[in-house]
XYZ file of C-alpha atoms in Angstrom:
182
model
C 20.203 -21.886 -34.877
C 22.819 -21.111 -32.182
C 23.421 -17.510 -31.189
C 27.178 -17.908 -31.544
C 29.565 -20.257 -33.223
C 32.034 -22.313 -31.289
C 35.602 -22.542 -32.540
C 38.661 -24.545 -31.786
C 40.846 -21.429 -31.629
C 43.377 -21.293 -28.808
C 42.513 -19.229 -25.721
C 43.752 -15.647 -25.741
C 44.390 -15.506 -21.996
C 42.269 -12.385 -21.479
C 40.167 -14.146 -18.851
C 43.290 -15.084 -16.880
C 44.585 -11.512 -17.027
C 41.208 -10.081 -15.960
C 40.858 -12.460 -13.034
C 44.354 -11.627 -11.772
C 43.664 -7.894 -11.973
C 40.582 -8.327 -9.748
C 42.219 -10.276 -6.949
C 41.562 -9.172 -3.369
C 44.302 -6.826 -2.264
C 46.470 -7.799 0.717
C 44.839 -6.802 4.000
C 41.357 -6.757 2.475
C 38.809 -9.507 2.977
C 36.297 -10.993 0.619
C 32.789 -9.640 1.012
C 31.423 -13.175 1.109
C 32.727 -15.695 3.586
C 30.588 -18.853 3.519
C 32.313 -20.215 6.624
C 30.719 -17.536 8.834
C 27.634 -18.805 10.668
C 25.590 -16.956 13.236
C 24.602 -18.871 16.335
C 22.071 -17.873 18.940
C 22.848 -18.317 22.621
C 19.495 -17.064 23.936
C 16.868 -19.125 25.720
C 14.449 -21.198 23.667
C 11.431 -18.982 23.045
C 9.261 -18.687 19.906
C 11.532 -16.228 18.084
C 14.889 -17.171 19.583
C 15.031 -20.733 18.312
C 15.132 -19.847 14.636
C 17.960 -21.792 13.003
C 21.003 -19.911 11.688
C 19.804 -20.526 8.146
C 16.283 -19.113 8.307
C 13.493 -21.024 6.685
C 12.413 -19.364 3.421
C 8.779 -20.317 4.038
C 8.696 -18.536 7.381
C 10.471 -15.488 5.963
C 8.028 -15.404 3.055
C 5.083 -15.499 5.472
C 6.693 -12.673 7.479
C 7.097 -10.638 4.272
C 3.475 -11.258 3.290
C 2.266 -10.221 6.748
C 4.200 -6.935 6.609
C 2.842 -6.291 3.109
C -0.643 -6.966 4.454
C -0.065 -4.352 7.165
C 0.869 -1.864 4.424
C -2.421 -2.560 2.642
C -4.476 -2.563 5.842
C -3.347 0.891 6.892
C -5.076 2.411 3.856
C -8.310 0.468 4.333
C -8.384 1.339 8.049
C -7.870 5.015 7.267
C -10.759 4.930 4.773
C -12.948 3.039 7.264
C -12.414 5.547 10.070
C -12.647 8.656 7.902
C -16.106 7.755 6.698
C -17.098 9.696 3.602
C -14.241 12.173 3.949
C -11.676 10.449 1.719
C -11.192 13.315 -0.735
C -8.167 14.611 1.173
C -6.667 11.166 1.832
C -2.948 11.403 1.183
C -0.707 8.324 1.354
C 1.034 7.749 4.671
C 4.429 7.465 3.005
C 6.824 5.195 4.901
C 4.600 5.177 8.005
C 4.711 1.366 8.309
C 8.471 1.245 7.740
C 9.128 3.890 10.402
C 6.749 2.068 12.759
C 8.601 -1.219 12.245
C 11.984 0.449 12.784
C 10.807 2.195 15.963
C 9.485 -1.186 17.156
C 12.844 -2.834 16.465
C 14.635 -0.091 18.375
C 12.252 -0.433 21.329
C 12.573 -4.240 21.169
C 16.360 -3.973 21.397
C 16.003 -2.093 24.710
C 13.853 -4.801 26.322
C 15.242 -7.623 28.422
C 16.520 -10.539 26.304
C 13.768 -12.840 27.614
C 10.964 -10.462 26.637
C 12.601 -9.423 23.348
C 13.181 -12.998 22.206
C 9.495 -13.809 22.670
C 8.548 -11.077 20.172
C 8.818 -11.155 16.400
C 11.905 -9.291 15.146
C 9.964 -7.532 12.350
C 6.213 -7.477 12.982
C 5.380 -5.030 15.799
C 4.017 -7.004 18.767
C 3.588 -4.361 21.445
C 1.257 -6.113 23.888
C 3.073 -7.156 27.039
C 5.999 -4.798 26.452
C 4.577 -1.686 28.075
C 4.602 0.016 24.652
C 0.879 -0.242 23.970
C 0.658 2.368 21.209
C 3.367 3.958 19.083
C 2.808 7.707 19.151
C 5.138 8.034 16.159
C 2.666 6.078 14.036
C -0.126 8.367 15.199
C 1.902 11.460 14.256
C 2.801 9.921 10.860
C -0.888 9.412 10.161
C -1.682 12.936 11.304
C 0.975 14.331 8.977
C -0.722 12.395 6.151
C -3.908 14.381 6.799
C -5.835 12.295 9.342
C -7.396 13.920 12.383
C -5.945 13.013 15.783
C -8.891 10.746 16.668
C -8.840 8.931 13.318
C -5.064 8.504 13.495
C -5.296 7.074 17.020
C -8.082 4.636 16.064
C -6.157 3.464 12.987
C -2.954 3.042 15.002
C -4.761 1.063 17.717
C -6.409 -1.300 15.213
C -3.204 -1.704 13.222
C -1.299 -2.502 16.417
C -3.862 -5.169 17.307
C -3.720 -6.680 13.810
C 0.087 -6.718 13.888
C 0.090 -8.464 17.255
C -2.307 -11.125 15.933
C -0.097 -11.592 12.852
C 2.938 -11.970 15.097
C 1.173 -14.602 17.210
C 0.197 -16.548 14.063
C 3.806 -16.388 12.895
C 5.033 -17.618 16.300
C 2.679 -20.598 16.034
C 3.977 -21.322 12.515
C 7.576 -21.213 13.732
C 6.766 -23.508 16.660
C 5.055 -26.033 14.396
C 7.929 -25.848 11.902
C 10.506 -26.455 14.637
C 8.436 -29.356 15.976
C 8.514 -30.924 12.517
C 12.267 -30.320 12.276
C 12.851 -31.871 15.715
C 10.945 -34.978 14.607
C 13.242 -35.456 11.608
C 16.516 -35.391 13.530
C-alpha cells in the first residue's frame, strides 16, 4: 500500500514561491561551482601527480592507514609500558595534532621535497624532522613516561613512513594503469 495518495489536483504554486525566496542575492555567489577545477603545476613526483578529481580508492586507503595509526598508538603504548597499564589514559587527539604539525612542517619545505611526501600521513624521514617532539609531549601528558613516549613516537613515526611509502607505490601503480588507458 502506498504511503501517500496521488491526486490530479492543480499545483498550488508554493514550491515556486519557496524557490524564488531562496534565490542567491545579488553580489553573492553559490557555495557550489562545478566549473571550478584545481590543477597542479608542480613537478611529477609520487604525491604531486594526483589528478584533480582524487581517486576514491586511494583516499579510502589513506583514511584506513590514518585509522590504523590511531589504533597502533594504543597498542604501542601498552607494549612499551609493560605491565603498568592501570594508569593508561587515552592520548586524546594526539594523532590529529601530529598530522596537523606534519602538514604545517611539510608546507615549509621546498616544493620538490614536499611533493614527494604524502599530504596526510606523516613521512618525516628525509625532511630533517626525524621525530615530532609535540607527539612526545602529547603522550607524556596522557601519562606516559618520557622514555616510553619517545619510544612510542619513534615507532609510530617509522610505521607512518612505511604506510606513506606503500601509499606512494599504490598511487604510482594507479597512475601507470591510468596512463595505459589513455
